[in-house]
Coordinates of C-alpha atoms in Angstrom, one line a residue:
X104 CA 0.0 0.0 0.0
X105 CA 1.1 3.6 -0.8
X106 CA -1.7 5.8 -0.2
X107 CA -1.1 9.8 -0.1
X108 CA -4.1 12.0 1.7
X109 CA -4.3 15.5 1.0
X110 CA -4.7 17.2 4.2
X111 CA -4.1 20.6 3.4
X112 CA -4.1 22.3 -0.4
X113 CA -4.2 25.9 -0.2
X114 CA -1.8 29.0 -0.5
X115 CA -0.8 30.8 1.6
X116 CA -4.7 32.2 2.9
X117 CA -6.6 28.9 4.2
X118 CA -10.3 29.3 3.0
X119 CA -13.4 27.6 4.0
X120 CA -12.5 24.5 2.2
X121 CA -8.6 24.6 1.8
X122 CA -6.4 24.8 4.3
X123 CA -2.6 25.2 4.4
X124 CA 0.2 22.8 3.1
X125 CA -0.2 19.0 4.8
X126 CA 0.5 15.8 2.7
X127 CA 0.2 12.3 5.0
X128 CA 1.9 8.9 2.9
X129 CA 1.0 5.9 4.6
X130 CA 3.2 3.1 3.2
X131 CA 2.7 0.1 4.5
X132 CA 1.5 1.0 7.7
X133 CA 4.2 3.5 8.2
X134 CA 2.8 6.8 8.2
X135 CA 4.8 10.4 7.1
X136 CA 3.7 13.9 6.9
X137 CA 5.2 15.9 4.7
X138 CA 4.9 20.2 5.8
X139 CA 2.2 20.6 8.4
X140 CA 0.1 23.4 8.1
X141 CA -1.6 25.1 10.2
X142 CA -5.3 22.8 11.3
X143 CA -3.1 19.5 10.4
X144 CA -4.1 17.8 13.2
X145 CA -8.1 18.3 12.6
X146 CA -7.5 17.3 9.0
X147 CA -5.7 14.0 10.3
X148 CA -9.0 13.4 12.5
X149 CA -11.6 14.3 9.8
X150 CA -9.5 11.8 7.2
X151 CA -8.8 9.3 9.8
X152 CA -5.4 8.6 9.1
X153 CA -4.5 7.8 12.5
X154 CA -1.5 9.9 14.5
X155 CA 1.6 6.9 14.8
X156 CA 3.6 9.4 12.6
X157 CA 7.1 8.2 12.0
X158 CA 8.8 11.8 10.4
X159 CA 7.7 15.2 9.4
X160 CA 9.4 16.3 6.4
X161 CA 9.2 20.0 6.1
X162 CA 9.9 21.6 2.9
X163 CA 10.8 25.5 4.1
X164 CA 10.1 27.2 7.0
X165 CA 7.0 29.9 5.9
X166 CA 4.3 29.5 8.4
X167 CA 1.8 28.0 5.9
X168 CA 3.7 25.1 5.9
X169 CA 4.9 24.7 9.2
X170 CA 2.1 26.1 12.0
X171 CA 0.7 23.0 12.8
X172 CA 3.3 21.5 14.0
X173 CA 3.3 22.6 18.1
X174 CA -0.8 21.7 18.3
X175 CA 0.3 18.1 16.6
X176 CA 3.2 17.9 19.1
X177 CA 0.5 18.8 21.8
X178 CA -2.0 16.3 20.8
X179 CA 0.9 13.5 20.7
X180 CA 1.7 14.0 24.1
X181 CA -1.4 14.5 25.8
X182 CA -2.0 11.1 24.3
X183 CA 0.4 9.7 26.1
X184 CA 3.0 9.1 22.7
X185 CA 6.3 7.6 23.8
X186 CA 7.9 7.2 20.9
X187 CA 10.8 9.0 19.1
X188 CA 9.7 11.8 16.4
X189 CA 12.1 12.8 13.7
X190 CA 11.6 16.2 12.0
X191 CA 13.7 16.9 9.1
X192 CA 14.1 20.0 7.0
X193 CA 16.1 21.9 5.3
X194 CA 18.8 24.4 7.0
X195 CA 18.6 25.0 10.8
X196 CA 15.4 23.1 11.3
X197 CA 16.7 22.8 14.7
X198 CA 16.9 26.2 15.4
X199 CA 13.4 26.9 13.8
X200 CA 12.0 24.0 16.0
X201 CA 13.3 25.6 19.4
X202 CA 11.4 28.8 18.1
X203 CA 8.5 27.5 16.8
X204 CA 8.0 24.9 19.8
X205 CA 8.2 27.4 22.5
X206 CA 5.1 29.3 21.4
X207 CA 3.0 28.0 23.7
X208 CA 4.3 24.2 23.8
X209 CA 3.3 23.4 27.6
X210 CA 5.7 19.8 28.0
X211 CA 6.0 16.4 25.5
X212 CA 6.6 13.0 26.7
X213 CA 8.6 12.0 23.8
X214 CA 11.7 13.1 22.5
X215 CA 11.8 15.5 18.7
X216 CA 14.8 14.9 16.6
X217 CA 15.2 17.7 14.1
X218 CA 17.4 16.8 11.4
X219 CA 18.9 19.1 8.7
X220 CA 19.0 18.0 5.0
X221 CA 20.4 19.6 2.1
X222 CA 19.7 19.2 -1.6
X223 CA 20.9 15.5 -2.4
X224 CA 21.1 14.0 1.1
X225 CA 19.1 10.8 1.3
X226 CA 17.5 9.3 4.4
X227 CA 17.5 5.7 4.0
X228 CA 14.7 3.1 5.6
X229 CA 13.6 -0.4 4.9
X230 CA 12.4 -0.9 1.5
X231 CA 12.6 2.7 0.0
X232 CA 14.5 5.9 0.5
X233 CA 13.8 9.3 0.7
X234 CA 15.9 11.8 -1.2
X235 CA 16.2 15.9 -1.3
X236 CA 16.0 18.2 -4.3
X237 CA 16.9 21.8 -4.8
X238 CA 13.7 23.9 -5.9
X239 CA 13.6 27.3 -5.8
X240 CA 11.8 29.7 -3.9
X241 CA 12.3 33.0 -2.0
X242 CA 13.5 31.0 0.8
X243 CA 15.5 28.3 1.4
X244 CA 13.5 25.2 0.2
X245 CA 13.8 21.8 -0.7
X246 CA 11.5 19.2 -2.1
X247 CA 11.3 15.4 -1.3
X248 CA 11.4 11.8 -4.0
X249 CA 10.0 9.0 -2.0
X250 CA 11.5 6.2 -4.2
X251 CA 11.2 2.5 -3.2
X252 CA 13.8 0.0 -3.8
X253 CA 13.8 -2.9 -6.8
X254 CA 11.4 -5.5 -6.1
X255 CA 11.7 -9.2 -7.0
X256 CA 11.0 -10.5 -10.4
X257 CA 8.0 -12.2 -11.3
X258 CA 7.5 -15.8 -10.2
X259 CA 7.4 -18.2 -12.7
X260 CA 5.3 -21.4 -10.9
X261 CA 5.5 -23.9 -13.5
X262 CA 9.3 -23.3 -13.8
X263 CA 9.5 -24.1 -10.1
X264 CA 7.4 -27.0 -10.3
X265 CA 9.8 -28.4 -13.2
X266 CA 12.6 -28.0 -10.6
X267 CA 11.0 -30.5 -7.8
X268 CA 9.7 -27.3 -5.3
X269 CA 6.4 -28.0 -4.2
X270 CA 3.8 -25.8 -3.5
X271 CA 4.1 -23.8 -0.4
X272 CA 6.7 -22.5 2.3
X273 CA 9.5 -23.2 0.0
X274 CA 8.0 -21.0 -2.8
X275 CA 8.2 -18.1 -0.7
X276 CA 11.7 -18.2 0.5
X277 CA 12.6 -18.1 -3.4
X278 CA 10.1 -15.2 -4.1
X279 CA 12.0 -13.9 -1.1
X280 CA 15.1 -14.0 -3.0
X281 CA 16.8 -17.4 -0.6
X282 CA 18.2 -20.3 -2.2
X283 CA 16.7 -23.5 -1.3
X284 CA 17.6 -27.4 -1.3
X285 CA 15.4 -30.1 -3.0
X286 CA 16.7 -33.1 -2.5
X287 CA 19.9 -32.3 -2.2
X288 CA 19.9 -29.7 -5.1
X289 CA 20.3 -26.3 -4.8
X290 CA 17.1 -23.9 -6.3
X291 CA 18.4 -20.4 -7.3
X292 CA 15.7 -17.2 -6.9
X293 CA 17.5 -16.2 -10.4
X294 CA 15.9 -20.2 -11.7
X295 CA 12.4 -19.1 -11.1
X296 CA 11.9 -15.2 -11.2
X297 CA 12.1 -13.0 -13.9
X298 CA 14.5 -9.9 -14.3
X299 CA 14.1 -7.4 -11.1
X300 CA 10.7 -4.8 -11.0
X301 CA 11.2 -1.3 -9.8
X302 CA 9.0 -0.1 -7.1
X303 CA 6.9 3.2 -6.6
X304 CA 8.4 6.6 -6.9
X305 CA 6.8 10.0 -6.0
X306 CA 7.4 13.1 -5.9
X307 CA 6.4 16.5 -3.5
X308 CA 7.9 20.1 -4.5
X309 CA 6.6 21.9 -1.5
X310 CA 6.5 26.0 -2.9
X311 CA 8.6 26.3 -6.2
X312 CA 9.5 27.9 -9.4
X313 CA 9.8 25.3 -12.4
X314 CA 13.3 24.3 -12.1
X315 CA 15.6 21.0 -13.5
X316 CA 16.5 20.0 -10.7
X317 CA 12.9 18.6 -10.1
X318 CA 12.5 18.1 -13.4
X319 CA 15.6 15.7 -13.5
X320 CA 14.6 14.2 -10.1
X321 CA 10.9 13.4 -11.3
X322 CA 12.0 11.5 -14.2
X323 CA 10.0 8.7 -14.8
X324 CA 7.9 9.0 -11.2
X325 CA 4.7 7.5 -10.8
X326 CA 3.3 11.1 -9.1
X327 CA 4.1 14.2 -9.0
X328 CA 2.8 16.4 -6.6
X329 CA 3.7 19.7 -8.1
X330 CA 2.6 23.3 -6.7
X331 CA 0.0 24.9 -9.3
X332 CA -0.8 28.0 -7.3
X333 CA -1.9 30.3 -9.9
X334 CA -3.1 30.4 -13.5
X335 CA -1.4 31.9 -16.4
X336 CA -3.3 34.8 -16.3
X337 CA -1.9 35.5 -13.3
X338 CA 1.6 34.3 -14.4
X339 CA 3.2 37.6 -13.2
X340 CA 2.7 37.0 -9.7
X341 CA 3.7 33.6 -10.0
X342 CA 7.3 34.8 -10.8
X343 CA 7.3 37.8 -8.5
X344 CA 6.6 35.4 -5.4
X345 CA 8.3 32.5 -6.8
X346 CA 5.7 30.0 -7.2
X347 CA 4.0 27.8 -10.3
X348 CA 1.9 28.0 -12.4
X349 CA -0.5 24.8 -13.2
X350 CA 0.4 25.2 -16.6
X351 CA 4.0 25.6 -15.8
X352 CA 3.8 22.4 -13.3
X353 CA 2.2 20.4 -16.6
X354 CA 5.3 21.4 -18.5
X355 CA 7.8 19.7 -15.7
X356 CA 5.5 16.7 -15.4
X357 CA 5.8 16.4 -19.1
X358 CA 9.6 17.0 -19.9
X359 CA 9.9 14.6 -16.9
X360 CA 7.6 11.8 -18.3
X361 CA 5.8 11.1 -15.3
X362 CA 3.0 9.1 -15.1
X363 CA 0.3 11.5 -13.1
X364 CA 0.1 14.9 -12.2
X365 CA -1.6 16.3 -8.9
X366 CA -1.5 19.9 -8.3
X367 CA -1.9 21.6 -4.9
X368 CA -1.2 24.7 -3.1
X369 CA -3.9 26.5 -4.9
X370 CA -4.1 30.6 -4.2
X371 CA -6.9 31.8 -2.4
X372 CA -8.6 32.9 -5.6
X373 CA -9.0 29.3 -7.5
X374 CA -9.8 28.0 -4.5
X375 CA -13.5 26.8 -5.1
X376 CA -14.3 24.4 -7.7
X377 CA -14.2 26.8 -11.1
X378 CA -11.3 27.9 -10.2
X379 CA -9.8 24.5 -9.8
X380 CA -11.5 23.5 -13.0
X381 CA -9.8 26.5 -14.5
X382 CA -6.4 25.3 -13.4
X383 CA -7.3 21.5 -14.1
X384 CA -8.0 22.5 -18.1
X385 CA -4.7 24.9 -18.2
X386 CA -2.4 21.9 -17.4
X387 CA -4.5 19.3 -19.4
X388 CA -3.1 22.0 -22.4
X389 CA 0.4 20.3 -22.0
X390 CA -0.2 17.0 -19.6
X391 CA -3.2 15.0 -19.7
X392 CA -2.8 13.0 -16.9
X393 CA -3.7 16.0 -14.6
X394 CA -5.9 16.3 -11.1
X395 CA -6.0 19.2 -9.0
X396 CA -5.8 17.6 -5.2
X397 CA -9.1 19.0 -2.4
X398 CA -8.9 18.3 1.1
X399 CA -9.2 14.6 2.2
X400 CA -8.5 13.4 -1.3
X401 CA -6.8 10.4 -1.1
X402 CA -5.1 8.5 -4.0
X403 CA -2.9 5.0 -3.7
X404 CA -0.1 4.8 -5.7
X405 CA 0.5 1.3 -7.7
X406 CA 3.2 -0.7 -9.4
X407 CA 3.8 0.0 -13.4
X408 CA 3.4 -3.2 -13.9
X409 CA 0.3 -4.1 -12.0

């Protein structure tokens, strides 16, 4: 399972039915938020995506993007959380933490790791890593490629069965990738699966300008989450407060041949459903493959090949 809930998917100004920057990824049971927006914590509630959150991943530090984090913190503790949070971000996170956590933060039972990454750094876990990209904005930013590791080739059962394994345990120790013994032979994984899968890859910008470096880093992903704040009409602003258009996020998705295209962030004045209609028809100009997120949309990601 890869499932990604849109908690928050306005600008900068929340609105009656978008509030600020909050993205939850539940793979597998593990559960990351990336930026946590102010009302984060209600949105988690409403969406029910549970609070065993393993690591916030901020992408930069403007309050949009970051204000829910004491309430959440709160919440944790009065719940009686014990275990270890990581926050990473990009430069002094930990400094920004100490700030933003003494507004008001009354006491937590359970200790926050803040962890500073910089364009390229990777933070490895089982199965998948997580790796930084340069965007640009009028801050220090950075944007985040959840990519999962190769997966075994496909099985190939009759091919097994020609080889003397029967039916069961053994078969899943070779989809597994472990040799085995029949009858005193040895069964290779590399007899009875086929060449090596690759897993899921996606991709969130946080607040950007169309740039490479997420252009080169999105090759070939399986989402994009791309900022689409404002419309070409409104193009000028775009530029002047460093942010995307939906058409301009359409033209990344493209040149990076990705497979879908969800835009968020959306400015205050698309906010309802025209205007994320409007947006939605701007990028379908270059990308077809494009949604515009709302709040407590959720979406699961799946293999290529399934």
């Amino acid at each position: 399972m890869l499932r990604i809930t849109f908690l928050g998917t306005g600008g900068s100004t929340p609105t009656p039915n978008r509030t600020p920057s909050a993205i939850a990824v539940n793979r597998k049971g593990e559960l990351m938020l990336f930026d946590c927006g102010e009302g984060t914590q209600q949105q988690m509630m409403r969406a029910k995506t549970g609070m065993k959150i393993t690591a916030i991943f901020i992408t930069h530090f403007h309050a949009d993007h970051v204000l829910g984090i004491p309430g959440l913190l709160q919440t944790m503790a009065l719940q009686g959380r014990e275990e270890p949070l990581e926050i990473y971000g990009p430069r002094h996170v930990d400094k920004f933490l100490y700030h933003l956590l003494a507004l008001g933060y009354a006491g937590r039972s359970f200790d926050v790791k803040a962890i500073e990454l910089s364009p390229g750094d990777v933070v490895r876990r089982a199965g998948y890593e997580i790796r930084t990209v340069k965007t640009v904005h009028n801050v220090v930013s950075i944007g985040y490629v959840l990519k999962e590791d190769m997966r075994p080739g496909r099985f190939n059962r009759d091919r097994a069965i020609e080889l003397g394994v029967k039916p069961g345990p053994l078969f899943a120790k070779l989809q597994s990738g472990h040799s085995i013994l029949v009858e005193g032979r040895g069964v290779k994984p590399e007899q009875v699966l086929g060449p090596p899968r690759p897993g899921r890859k996606i991709v969130y910008t946080g607040d950007t300008r169309p740039c490479e470096s997420v252009i080169e880093a999105s090759k070939n992903a399986d989402l994009l989450i791309h900022e689409g704040t404002l419309s070409e009409e409104t193009k000028e602003y775009a530029i002047d407060y460093m942010h995307s258009t939906a058409l301009e996020a359409a033209e990344v998705a493209k040149k990076a041949a990705v497979r879908r295209l969800i835009l968020t962030h959306l400015s205050a004045r698309y906010s309802d459903l025209d205007g994320a209609r409007k947006l939605r028809d701007e990028a379908r100009q270059v990308f077809e493959n494009t949604e515009v997120a709302s709040d407590l949309m959720t979406t699961e990601v799946g293999y290529r090949d399934e």
